[in-house]
Coordinates of C-alpha atoms in Angstrom, one line a residue:
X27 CA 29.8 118.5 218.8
X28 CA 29.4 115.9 221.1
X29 CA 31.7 114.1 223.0
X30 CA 31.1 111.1 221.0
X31 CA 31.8 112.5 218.2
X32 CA 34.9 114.2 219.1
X33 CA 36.2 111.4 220.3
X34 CA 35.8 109.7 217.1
X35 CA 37.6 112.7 215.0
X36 CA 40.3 112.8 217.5
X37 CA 41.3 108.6 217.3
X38 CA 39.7 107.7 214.2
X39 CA 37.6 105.1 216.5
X40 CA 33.8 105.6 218.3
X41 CA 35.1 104.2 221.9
X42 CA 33.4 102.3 224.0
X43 CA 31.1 99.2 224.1
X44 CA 28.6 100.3 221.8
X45 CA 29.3 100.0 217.9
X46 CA 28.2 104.0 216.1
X47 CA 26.3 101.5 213.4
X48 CA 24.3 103.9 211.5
X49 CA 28.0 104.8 210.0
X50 CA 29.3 101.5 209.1
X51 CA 25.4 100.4 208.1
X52 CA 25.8 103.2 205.5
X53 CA 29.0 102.2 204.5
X54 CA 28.1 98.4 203.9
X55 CA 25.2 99.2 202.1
X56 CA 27.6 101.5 199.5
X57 CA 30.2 99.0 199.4
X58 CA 27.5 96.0 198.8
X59 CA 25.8 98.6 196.1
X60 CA 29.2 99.2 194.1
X61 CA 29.9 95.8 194.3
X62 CA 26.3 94.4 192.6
X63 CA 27.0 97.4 189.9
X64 CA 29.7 94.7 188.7
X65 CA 29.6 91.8 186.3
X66 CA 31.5 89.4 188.6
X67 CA 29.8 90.2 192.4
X68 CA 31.7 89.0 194.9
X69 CA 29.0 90.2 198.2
X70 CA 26.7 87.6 197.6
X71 CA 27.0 85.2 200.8
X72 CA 24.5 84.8 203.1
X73 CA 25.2 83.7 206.4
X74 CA 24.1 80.3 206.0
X75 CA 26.4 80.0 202.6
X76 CA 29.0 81.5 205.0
X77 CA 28.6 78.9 208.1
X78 CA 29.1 75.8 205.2
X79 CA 32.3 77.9 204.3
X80 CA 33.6 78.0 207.7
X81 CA 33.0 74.4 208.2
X82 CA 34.6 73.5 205.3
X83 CA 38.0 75.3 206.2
X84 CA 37.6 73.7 209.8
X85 CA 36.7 70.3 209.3
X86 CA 39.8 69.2 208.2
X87 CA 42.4 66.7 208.7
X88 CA 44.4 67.9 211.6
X89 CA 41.1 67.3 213.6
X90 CA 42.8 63.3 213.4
X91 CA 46.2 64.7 215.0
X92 CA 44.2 65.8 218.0
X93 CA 44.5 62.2 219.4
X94 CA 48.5 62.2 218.9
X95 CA 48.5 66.0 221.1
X96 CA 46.4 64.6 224.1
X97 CA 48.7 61.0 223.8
X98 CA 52.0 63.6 224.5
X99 CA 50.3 65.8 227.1
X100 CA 48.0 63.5 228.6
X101 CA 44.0 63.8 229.6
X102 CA 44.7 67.2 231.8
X103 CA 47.0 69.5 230.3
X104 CA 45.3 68.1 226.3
X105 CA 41.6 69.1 227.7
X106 CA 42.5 72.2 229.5
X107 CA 44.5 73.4 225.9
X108 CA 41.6 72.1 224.0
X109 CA 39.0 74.3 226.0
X110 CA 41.1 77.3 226.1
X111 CA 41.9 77.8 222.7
X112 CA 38.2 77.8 222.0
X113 CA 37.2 80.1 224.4
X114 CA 40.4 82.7 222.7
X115 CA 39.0 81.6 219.5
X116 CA 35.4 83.0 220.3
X117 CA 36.7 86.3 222.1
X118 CA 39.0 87.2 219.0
X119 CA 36.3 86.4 216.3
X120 CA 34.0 88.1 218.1
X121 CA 36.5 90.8 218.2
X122 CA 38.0 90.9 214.7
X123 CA 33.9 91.2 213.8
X124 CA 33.3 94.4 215.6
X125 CA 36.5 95.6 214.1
X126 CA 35.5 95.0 210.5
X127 CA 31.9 96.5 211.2
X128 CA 33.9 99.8 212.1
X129 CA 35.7 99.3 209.2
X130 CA 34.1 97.8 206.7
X131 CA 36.4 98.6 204.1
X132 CA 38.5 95.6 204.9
X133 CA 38.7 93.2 202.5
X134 CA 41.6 90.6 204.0
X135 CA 43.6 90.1 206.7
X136 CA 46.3 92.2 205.4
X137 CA 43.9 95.0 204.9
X138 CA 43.6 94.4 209.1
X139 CA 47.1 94.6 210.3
X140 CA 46.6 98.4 208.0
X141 CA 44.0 99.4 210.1
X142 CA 45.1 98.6 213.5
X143 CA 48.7 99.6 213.5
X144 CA 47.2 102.7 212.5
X145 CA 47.3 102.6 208.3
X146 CA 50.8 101.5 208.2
X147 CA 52.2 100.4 205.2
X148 CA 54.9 98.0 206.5
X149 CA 52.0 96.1 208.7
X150 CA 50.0 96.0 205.4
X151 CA 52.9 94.8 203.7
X152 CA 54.0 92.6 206.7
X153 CA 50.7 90.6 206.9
X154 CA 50.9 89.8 203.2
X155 CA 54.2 88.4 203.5
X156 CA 52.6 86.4 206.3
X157 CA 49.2 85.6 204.9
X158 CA 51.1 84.5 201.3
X159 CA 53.8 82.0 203.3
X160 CA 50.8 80.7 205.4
X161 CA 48.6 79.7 202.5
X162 CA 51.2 78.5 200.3
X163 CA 52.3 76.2 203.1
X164 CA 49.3 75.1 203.9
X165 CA 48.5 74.4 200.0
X166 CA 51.9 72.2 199.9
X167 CA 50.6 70.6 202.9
X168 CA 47.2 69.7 201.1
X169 CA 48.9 68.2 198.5
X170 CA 51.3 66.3 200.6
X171 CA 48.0 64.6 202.0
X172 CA 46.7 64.0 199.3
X173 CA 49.4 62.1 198.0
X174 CA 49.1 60.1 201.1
X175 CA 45.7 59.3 200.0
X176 CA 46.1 57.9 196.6
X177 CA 49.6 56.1 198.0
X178 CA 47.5 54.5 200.8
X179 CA 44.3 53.7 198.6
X180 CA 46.4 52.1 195.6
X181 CA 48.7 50.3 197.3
X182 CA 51.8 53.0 196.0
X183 CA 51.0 51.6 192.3
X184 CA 52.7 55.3 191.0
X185 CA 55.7 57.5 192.1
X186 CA 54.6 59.4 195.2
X187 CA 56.2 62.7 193.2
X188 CA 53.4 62.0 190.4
X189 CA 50.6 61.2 192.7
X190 CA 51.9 64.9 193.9
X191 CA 51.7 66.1 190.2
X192 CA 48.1 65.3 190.0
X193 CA 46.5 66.4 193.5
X194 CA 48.0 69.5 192.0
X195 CA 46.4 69.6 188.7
X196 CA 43.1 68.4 190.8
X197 CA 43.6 71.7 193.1
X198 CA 44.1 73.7 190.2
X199 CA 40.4 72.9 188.8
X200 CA 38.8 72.7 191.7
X201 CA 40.3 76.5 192.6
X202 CA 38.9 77.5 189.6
X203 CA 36.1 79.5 190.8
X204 CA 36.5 83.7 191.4
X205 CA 34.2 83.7 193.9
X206 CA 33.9 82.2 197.3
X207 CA 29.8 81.4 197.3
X208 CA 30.7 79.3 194.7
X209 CA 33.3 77.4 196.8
X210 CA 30.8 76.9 199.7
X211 CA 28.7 74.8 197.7
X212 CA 31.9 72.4 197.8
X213 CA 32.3 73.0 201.2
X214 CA 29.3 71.2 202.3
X215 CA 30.3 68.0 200.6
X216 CA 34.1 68.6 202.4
X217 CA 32.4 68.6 205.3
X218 CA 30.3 66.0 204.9
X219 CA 33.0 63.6 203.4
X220 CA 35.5 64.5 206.7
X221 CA 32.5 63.7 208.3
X222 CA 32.4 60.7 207.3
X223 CA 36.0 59.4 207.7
X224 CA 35.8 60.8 211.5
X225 CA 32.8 58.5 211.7
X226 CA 34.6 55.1 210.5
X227 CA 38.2 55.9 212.0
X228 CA 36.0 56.2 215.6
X229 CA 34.2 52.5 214.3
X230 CA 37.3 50.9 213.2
X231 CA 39.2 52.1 215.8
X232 CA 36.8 50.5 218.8
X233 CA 36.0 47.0 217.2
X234 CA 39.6 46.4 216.2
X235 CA 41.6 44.1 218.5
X236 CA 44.7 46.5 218.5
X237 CA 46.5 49.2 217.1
X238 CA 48.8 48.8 214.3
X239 CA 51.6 50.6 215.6
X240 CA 52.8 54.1 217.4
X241 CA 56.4 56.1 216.9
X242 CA 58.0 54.1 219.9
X243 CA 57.3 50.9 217.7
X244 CA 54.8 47.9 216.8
X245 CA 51.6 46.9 219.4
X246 CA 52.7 45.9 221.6
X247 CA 55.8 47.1 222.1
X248 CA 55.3 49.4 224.0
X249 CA 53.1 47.2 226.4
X250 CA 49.2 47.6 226.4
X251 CA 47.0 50.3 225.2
X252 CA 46.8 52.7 228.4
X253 CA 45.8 56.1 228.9
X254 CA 47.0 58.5 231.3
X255 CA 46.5 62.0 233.3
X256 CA 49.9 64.0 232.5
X257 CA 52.9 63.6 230.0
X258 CA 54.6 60.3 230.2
X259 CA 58.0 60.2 232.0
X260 CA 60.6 61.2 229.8
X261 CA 58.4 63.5 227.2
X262 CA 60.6 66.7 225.8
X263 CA 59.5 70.0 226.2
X264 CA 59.9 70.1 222.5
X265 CA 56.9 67.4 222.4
X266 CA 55.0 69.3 224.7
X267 CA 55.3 72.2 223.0
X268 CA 54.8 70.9 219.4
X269 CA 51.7 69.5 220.8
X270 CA 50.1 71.9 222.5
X271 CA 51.4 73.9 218.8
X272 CA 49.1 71.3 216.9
X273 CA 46.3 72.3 219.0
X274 CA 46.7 75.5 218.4
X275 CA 46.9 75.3 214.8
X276 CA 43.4 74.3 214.9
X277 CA 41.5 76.7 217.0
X278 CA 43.2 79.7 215.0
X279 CA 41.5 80.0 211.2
X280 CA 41.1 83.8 211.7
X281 CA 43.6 84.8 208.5
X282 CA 41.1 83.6 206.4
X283 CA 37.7 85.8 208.1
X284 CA 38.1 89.3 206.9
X285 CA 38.0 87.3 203.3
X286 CA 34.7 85.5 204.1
X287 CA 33.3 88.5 205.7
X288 CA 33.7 90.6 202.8
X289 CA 32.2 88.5 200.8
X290 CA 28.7 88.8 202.6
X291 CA 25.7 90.3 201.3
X292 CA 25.4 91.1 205.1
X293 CA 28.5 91.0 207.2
X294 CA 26.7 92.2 210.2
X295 CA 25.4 88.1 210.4
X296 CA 28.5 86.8 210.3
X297 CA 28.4 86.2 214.1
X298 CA 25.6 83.4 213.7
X299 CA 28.1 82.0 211.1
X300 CA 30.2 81.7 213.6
X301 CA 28.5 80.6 216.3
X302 CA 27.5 77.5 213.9
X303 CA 31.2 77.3 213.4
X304 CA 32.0 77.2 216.9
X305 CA 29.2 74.6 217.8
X306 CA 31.0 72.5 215.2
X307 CA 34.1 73.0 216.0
X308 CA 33.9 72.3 220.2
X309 CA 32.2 68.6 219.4
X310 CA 34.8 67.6 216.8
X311 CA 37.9 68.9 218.0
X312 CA 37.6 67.3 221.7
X313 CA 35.1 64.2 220.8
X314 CA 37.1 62.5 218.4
X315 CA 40.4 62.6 219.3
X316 CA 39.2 61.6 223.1
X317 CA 37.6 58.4 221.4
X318 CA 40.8 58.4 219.6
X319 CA 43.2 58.4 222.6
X320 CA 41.0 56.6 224.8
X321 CA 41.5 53.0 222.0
X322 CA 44.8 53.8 220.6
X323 CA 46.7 55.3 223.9
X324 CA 50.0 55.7 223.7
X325 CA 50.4 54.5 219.8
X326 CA 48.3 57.2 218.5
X327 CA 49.8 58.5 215.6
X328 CA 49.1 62.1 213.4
X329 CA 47.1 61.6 211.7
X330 CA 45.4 58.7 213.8
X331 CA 44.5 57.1 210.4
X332 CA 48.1 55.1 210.6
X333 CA 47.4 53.6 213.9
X334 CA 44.0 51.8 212.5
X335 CA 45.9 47.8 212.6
X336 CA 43.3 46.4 209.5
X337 CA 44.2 48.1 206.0
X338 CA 41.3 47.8 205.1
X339 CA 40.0 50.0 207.6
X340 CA 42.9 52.2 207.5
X341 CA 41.6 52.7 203.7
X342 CA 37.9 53.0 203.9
X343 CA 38.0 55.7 207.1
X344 CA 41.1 57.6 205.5
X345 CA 40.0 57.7 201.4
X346 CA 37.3 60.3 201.9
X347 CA 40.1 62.9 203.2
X348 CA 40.9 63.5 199.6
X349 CA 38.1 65.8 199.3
X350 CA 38.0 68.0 202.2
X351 CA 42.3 67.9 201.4
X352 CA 41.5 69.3 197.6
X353 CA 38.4 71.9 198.6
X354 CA 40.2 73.2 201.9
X355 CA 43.1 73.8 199.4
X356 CA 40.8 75.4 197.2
X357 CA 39.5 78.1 199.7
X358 CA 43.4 79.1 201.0
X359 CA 44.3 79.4 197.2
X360 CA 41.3 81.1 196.7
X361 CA 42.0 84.0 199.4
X362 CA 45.7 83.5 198.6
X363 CA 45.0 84.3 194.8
X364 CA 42.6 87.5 195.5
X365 CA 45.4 89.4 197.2
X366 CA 47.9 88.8 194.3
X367 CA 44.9 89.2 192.0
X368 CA 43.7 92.8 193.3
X369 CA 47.5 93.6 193.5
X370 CA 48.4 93.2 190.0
X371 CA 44.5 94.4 188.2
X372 CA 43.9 97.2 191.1
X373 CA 40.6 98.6 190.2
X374 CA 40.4 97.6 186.1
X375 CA 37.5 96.8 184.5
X376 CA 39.0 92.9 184.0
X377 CA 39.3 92.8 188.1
X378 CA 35.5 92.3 188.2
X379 CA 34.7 91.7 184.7
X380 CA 34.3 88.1 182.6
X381 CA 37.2 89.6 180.5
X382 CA 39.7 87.0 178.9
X383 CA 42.3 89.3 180.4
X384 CA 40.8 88.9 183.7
X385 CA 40.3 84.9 183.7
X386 CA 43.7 84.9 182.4
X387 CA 45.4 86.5 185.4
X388 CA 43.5 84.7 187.5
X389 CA 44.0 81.6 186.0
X390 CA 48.4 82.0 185.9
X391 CA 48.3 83.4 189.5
X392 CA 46.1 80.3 190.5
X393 CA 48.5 77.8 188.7
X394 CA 51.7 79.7 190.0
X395 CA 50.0 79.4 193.7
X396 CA 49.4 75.6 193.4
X397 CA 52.8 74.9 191.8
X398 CA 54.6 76.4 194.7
X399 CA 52.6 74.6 197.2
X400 CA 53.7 71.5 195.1
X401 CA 57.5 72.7 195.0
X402 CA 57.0 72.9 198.9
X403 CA 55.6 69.8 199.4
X404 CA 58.2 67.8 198.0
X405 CA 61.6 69.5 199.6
X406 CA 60.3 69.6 203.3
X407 CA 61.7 67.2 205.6
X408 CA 58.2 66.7 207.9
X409 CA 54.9 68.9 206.8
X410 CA 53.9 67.9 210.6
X411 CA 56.8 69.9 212.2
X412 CA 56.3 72.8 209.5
X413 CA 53.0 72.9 210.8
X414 CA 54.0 73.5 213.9
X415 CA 56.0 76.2 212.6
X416 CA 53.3 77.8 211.1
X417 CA 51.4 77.8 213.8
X418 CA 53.9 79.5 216.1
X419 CA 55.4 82.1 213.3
X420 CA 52.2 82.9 212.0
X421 CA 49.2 81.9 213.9
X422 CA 51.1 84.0 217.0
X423 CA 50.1 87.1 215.2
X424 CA 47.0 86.2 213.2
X425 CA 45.2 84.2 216.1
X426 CA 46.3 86.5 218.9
X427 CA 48.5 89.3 218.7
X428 CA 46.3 90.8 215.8
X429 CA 43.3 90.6 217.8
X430 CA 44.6 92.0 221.1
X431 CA 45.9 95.2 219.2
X432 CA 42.1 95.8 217.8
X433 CA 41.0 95.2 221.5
X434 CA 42.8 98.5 222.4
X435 CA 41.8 100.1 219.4
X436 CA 38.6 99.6 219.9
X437 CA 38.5 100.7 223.0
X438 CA 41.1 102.5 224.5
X439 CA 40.9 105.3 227.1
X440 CA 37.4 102.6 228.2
X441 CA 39.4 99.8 229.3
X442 CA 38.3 99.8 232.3
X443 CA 34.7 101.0 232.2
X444 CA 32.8 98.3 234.3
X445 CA 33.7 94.8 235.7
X446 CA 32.8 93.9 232.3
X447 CA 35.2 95.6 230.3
X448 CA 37.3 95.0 232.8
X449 CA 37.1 91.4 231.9
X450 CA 37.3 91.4 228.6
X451 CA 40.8 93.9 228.9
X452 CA 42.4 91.6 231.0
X453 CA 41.3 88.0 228.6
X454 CA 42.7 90.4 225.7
X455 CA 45.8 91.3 228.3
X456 CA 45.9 87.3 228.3
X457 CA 45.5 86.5 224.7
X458 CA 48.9 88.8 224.1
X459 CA 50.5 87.6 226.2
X460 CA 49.4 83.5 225.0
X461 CA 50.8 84.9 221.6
X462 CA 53.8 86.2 222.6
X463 CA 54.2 83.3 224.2
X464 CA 53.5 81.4 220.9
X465 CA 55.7 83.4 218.9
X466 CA 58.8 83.0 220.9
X467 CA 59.4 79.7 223.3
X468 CA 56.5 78.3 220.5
X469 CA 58.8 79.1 217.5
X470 CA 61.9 77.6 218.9
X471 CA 60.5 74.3 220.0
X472 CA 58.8 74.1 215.9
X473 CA 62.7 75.2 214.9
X474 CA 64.4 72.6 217.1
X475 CA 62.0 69.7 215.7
X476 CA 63.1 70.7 212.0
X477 CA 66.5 70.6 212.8
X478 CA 66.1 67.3 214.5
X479 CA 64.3 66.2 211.5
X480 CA 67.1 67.6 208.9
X481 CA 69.9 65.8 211.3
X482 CA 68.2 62.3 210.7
X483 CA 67.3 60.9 207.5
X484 CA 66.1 63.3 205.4
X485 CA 63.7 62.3 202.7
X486 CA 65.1 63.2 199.2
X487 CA 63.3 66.2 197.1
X488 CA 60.6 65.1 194.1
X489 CA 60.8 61.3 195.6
X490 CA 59.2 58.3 194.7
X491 CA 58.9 56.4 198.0
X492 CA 55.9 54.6 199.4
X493 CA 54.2 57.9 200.8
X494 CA 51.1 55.6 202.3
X495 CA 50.0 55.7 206.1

């Protein structure tokens, strides 16, 4: 036996910086053969179908809070956050990819924590408690927006609750679909749409005169627009930390990958997904909200939509969000509803069958998912603050601490094999301790803005007030 190979029957793991591929090759190739033996085939994606997913999740909404983050931390520390949580989002995708290839077995995220806390059941169990909160949140917070949406576009002309009441019956149509090739078709027209109401908002917001207004009052208030190197005098740690939080958020969609990658016809591409992902992702996350800051200043707002000072404009730019805010709901339901789905049918004929039994599970667990997010959009105080939250109780593990455990798995007794290796051990070294980090001053800067928020004047639950930016 070689050395090689004992080392792999001894840790469960080939070490070192070469992947043992003809195993996992084999594997794939089963896994990808037992699935197309099914009437419903879920490993269909190419890699193509599988960047338009990607961008679909990630060109989003919060990309028009960016300005509000660099307005509280300024031009140095907003930039230097901006870049950095790239370069942690490459490493751990990267990473999290040559985990799955040893491993291809994984079908979600909870099936990752398994693996690399060595096939424990409580870390299975614990990332499914995580991964349902996060996506249920995250579904109340899409339809929180989109209630915005129709509030802003007519003018409030129904009860904010109802306007609620039907982004959910929307999201529940649109989430329709068992597999996720289907939902990358709609992901391209998210995309685009988002696209488009960056586009105006950057337009609007250069040939207006003025901003409307900011949180420390009416232009111009707060004297002229003004941009600046470093948090203003006087800005909280809190702030600071809720900021550099709502970066965060942004640069970490990693609970959703093992999904998408199981869903490939060939997994092994899914690093030029990503790449187009990450192409994407570096020019609209710093661009925009740089244009953003650099015309509203100080009276940015999150999103930067309610700082546009002509309604008109504010209504044109921010109307198209409705449809990257229903699809984006679509694909968290979606990965939400196949972990509750494969839990309850295990491995029946009606999990991958067009059975009525089948499309009727799937159809209450997608209804019961949507109404949740519903109940928990209209009983938090601030979905803005519960972002935050998310991103510090959740994204700490699933954006960092995950990735720096299947670093060491990976590779342990090699971590130090060449200045290379050597490297990457100490930027994974650095990404636990960034979650960490995250997970505990992060978490208690998200709590203390809630509790600030429940001390004020807390907006009544199921209410009918003008929603509208």
């Amino acid at each position: 036996m070689s050395k090689k190979d004992d080392e792999k029957n001894q840790s469960g793991y080939v070490l070192g910086t070469e992947l043992d591929e003809s195993g996992s090759d084999d594997t794939i190739t089963a896994l990808v053969a037992e699935d197309h033996g099914h009437e419903i085939k879920l490993r269909t994606m190419s890699w193509q179908k599988t960047a338009c997913l990607l961008a679909g999740d990630q060109v989003c909404l919060a990309i028009m809070a960016q300005s509000w983050s660099l307005s509280v931390l300024g031009w140095v520390p907003g930039i230097i956050t901006m870049v950095l949580s790239g370069i942690i989002f490459w490493i751990t995708s990267i990473t999290m990819h040559k985990y799955i290839m040893k491993n291809p077995q994984i079908k979600d995220i909870c099936d990752f924590g398994y693996y690399i806390f060595g096939k424990n059941r409580a870390a299975y169990v614990f990332s499914a408690f995580m991964l349902l909160a996060n996506n249920i949140l995250l579904i109340g917070f899409h339809i929180l927006t989109g209630s915005k949406v129709l509030n802003t576009l007519s003018g409030h002309s129904l009860c904010t609750a109802v306007f609620s009441v039907i982004v959910t019956l929307m999201g529940i149509v649109v989430s329709a679909p068992r597999t996720l090739q289907h939902v990358s078709f709609m992901s391209m027209f998210s995309s685009a749409c988002m696209g488009i109401a960056i586009l105006l908002f950057l337009i609007f917001a250069g040939i207006e005169k003025a901003p409307l207004y900011g949180y420390k009052g009416d232009y111009p208030t707060d004297g002229p627009v003004r941009t600046y190197a470093f948090p203003l005098p006087g800005t909280t740690w809190v702030a600071c930390m809720n900021a550099v939080l709502n970066i965060t958020f942004l640069w970490v969609p990693q609970i959703l990958f093992p999904t998408f990658i199981a869903e490939m016809e060939r997994p092994q591409d899914f690093p030029k997904a990503l790449a187009v992902l990450a192409a994407i992702s570096t020019i609209l996350f710093i661009v925009p909200p740089a244009i953003g800051f650099r015309y509203l200043g100080q009276y940015t707002t999150a999103p930067a939509f309610g700082s546009l000072g002509v309604v008109s404009y504010k209504k044109a730019s921010f109307g198209f969000v409705i449809v990257p805010t229903l699809i984006i709901g679509a694909i968290y339901a979606n990965v939400t509803a196949k972990l509750v789905y494969t839990l309850t049918m295990g491995k029946s004929r009606h999990a991958h069958s067009n059975t009525f039994i089948g499309w009727g599970v799937w159809g209450l667990i997608m209804i019961g998912i949507w109404m949740l997010g519903f109940i928990f959009s209209e009983v938090v105080p601030s979905m803005g603050d519960f972002l935050s939250l998310l991103s510090a109780a959740f994204d700490s593990f699933f954006g960092y601490i995950f990735f720096a455990v299947a670093y060491w798995q990976l590779y342990r007794g090699r971590l130090f094999n060449g200045m290379g290796r050597v490297a990457m051990t100490v930027a994974h070294a650095f990404i636990m301790a960034v979650g960490l980090f995250i997970l505990g001053p992060g978490l208690y800067a998200a709590v203390e803005a809630i509790i600030a928020d429940y001390s004020g004047s807390v907006t009544p639950a199921f209410t009918c007030a003008n929603a509208a930016l």
